[in-house]
XYZ file of C-alpha atoms in Angstrom:
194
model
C 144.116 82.207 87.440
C 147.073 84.157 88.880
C 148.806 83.024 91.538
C 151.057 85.442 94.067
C 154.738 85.574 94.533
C 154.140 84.693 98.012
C 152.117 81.500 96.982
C 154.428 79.937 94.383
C 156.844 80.263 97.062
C 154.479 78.282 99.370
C 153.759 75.392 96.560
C 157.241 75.433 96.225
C 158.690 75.353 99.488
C 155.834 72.759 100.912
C 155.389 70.661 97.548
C 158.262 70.789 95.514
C 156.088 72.022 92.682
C 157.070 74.603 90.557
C 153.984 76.911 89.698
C 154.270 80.553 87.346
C 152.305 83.160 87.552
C 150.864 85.091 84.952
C 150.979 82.843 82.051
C 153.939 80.732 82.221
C 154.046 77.268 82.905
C 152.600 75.314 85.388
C 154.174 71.730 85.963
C 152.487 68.645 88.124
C 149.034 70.468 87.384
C 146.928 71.253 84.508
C 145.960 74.949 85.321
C 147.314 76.873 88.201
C 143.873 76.884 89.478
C 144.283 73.351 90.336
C 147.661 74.083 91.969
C 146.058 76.611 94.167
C 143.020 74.177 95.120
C 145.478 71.611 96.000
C 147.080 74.123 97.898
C 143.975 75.451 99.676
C 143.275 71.836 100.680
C 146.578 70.562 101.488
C 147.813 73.529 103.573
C 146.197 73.283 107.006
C 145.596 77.596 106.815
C 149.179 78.402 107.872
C 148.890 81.574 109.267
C 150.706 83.008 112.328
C 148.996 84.688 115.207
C 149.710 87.267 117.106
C 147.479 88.282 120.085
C 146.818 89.131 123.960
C 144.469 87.012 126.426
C 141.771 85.896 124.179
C 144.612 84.481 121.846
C 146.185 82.652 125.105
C 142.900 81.082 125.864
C 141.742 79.902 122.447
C 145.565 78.588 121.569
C 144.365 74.597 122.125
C 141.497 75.167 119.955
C 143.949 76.784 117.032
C 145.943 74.116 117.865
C 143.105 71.637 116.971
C 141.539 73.339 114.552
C 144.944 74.349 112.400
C 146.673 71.216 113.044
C 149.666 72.138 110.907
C 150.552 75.156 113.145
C 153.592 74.700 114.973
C 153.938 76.811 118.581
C 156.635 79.609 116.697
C 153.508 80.543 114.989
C 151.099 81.698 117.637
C 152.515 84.386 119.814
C 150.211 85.796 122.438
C 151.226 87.050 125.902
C 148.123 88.231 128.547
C 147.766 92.042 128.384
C 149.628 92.803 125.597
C 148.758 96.074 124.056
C 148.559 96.791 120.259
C 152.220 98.802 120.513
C 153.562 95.366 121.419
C 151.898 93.463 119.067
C 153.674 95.257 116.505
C 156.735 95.167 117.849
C 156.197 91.345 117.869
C 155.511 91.295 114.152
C 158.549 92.905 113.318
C 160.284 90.294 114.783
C 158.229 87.244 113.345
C 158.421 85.276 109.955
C 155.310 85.847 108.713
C 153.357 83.534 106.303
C 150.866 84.079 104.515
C 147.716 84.678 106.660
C 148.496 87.185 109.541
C 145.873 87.298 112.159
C 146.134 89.679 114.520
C 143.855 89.649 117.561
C 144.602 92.608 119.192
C 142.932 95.856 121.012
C 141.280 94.333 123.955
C 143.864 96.434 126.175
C 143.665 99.468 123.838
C 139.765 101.539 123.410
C 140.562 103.850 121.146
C 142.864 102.982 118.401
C 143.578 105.255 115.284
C 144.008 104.871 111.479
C 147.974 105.320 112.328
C 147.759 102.074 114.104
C 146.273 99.928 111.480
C 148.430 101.947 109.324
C 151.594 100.840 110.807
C 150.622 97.094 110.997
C 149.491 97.272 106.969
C 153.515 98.533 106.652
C 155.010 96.188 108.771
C 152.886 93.147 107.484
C 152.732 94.130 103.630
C 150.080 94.433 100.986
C 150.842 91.057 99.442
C 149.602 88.850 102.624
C 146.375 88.426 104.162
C 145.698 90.167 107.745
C 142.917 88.724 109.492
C 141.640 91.525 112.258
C 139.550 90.123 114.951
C 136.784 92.804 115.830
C 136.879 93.461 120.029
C 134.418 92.785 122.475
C 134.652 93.720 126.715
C 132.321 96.100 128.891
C 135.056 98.726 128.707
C 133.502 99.435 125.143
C 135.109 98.648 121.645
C 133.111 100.515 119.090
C 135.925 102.800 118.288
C 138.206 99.771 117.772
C 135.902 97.920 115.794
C 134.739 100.299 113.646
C 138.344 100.802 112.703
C 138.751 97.333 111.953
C 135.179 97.024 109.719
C 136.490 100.708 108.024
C 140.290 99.044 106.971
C 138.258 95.472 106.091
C 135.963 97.823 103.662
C 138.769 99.661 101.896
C 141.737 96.903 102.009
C 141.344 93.934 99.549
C 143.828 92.367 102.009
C 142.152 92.932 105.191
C 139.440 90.145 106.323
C 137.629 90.602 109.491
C 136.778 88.046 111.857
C 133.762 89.706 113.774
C 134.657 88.155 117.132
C 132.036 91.001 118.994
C 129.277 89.731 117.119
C 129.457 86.292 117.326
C 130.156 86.417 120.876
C 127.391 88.575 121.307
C 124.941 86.440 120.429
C 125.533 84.153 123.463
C 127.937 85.606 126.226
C 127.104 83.311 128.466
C 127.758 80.328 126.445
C 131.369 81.961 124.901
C 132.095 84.217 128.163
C 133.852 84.007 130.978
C 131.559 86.040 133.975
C 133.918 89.206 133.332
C 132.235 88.936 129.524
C 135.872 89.310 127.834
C 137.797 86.258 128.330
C 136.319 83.197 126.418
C 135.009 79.475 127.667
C 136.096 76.615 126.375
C 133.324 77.303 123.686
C 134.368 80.527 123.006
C 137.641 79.275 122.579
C 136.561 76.881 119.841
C 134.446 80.002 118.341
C 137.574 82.003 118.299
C 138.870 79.136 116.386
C 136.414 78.775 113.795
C 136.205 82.299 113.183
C 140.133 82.497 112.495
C 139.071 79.406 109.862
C 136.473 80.807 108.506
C 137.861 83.943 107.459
């Protein structure tokens, strides 16, 4: 088992254990495998968000369910358009696992915009796309999203419209965007889940 740049740096930083990739040693474990299971289950999915209303709803319930995510990691502002949100990613340290719950305020993104998040994120950490969902219509957007989750090995899609879809009422606020209390703990889950 291999383990990234990115996540020796993590074991590192968090542990104090020094883990090598690609066939040198690995110290405090047996196998690096077992470093990165310890890792998986010792780090709390540190991730940092970055998203518009929905994200500003469901924070308490990424609070609860991450509970080793600090408030610098979760930045989410109502309205806030895609352009924004990768403005705002420029300007964040990112860890490992970016999610990025954007588009509600944009219908019709392109390939250029998932493009320039893939740049300004890099290829070596995990983005986590949430898939739209709103009466104004998000196909376009979430076809995107399920296209760049298909052809990226570090794209993972969180398919927010779907889940939602299943019950509005019960994860919906009446103007079927914004989500309830439940939806806020769905929003949650999915984020843990991917």
């Amino acid at each position: 088992y291999d383990l990234a740049p990115h996540q020796l740096d993590l074991l590192q930083h968090y542990f104090g254990y020094i883990i090598e990739a690609k066939g040198y040693t690995v110290s405090e474990f047996d196998t690096a495998q077992a470093a990165a299971d310890y890792l998986d289950k010792s780090i709390d999915g540190l991730s940092v968000g970055i998203g518009d209303s929905i994200t500003v709803g469901s924070t308490a319930a990424i609070k609860d369910t991450f509970s080793d995510i600090s408030d610098d990691q979760i930045d989410a502002r109502v309205s806030r358009p895609w352009a924004e949100g990768l403005e705002v990613a420029k300007k964040m340290q990112l860890n490992d696992i970016v999610v990025f719950a954007l588009g509600t305020n944009n219908t019709a993104l392109s390939s250029s915009d998932i493009d320039q998040l893939i740049s300004i994120v890099g290829k070596n950490r995990t983005i986590v796309l949430l898939t739209n969902h709103g009466p104004a219509g998000y196909e376009t957007n979430n076809e995107l999203f399920k296209e760049y989750a298909k052809q990226n090995s570090n794209i993972i899609l969180a398919d927010w419209d779907a889940e939602v879809s299943k019950d509005p009422s019960k994860y919906l606020a009446s103007d079927d965007v914004h989500p309830t209390a439940e939806g806020a703990k769905l929003f949650a889950q999915l984020i843990n889940d991917a």
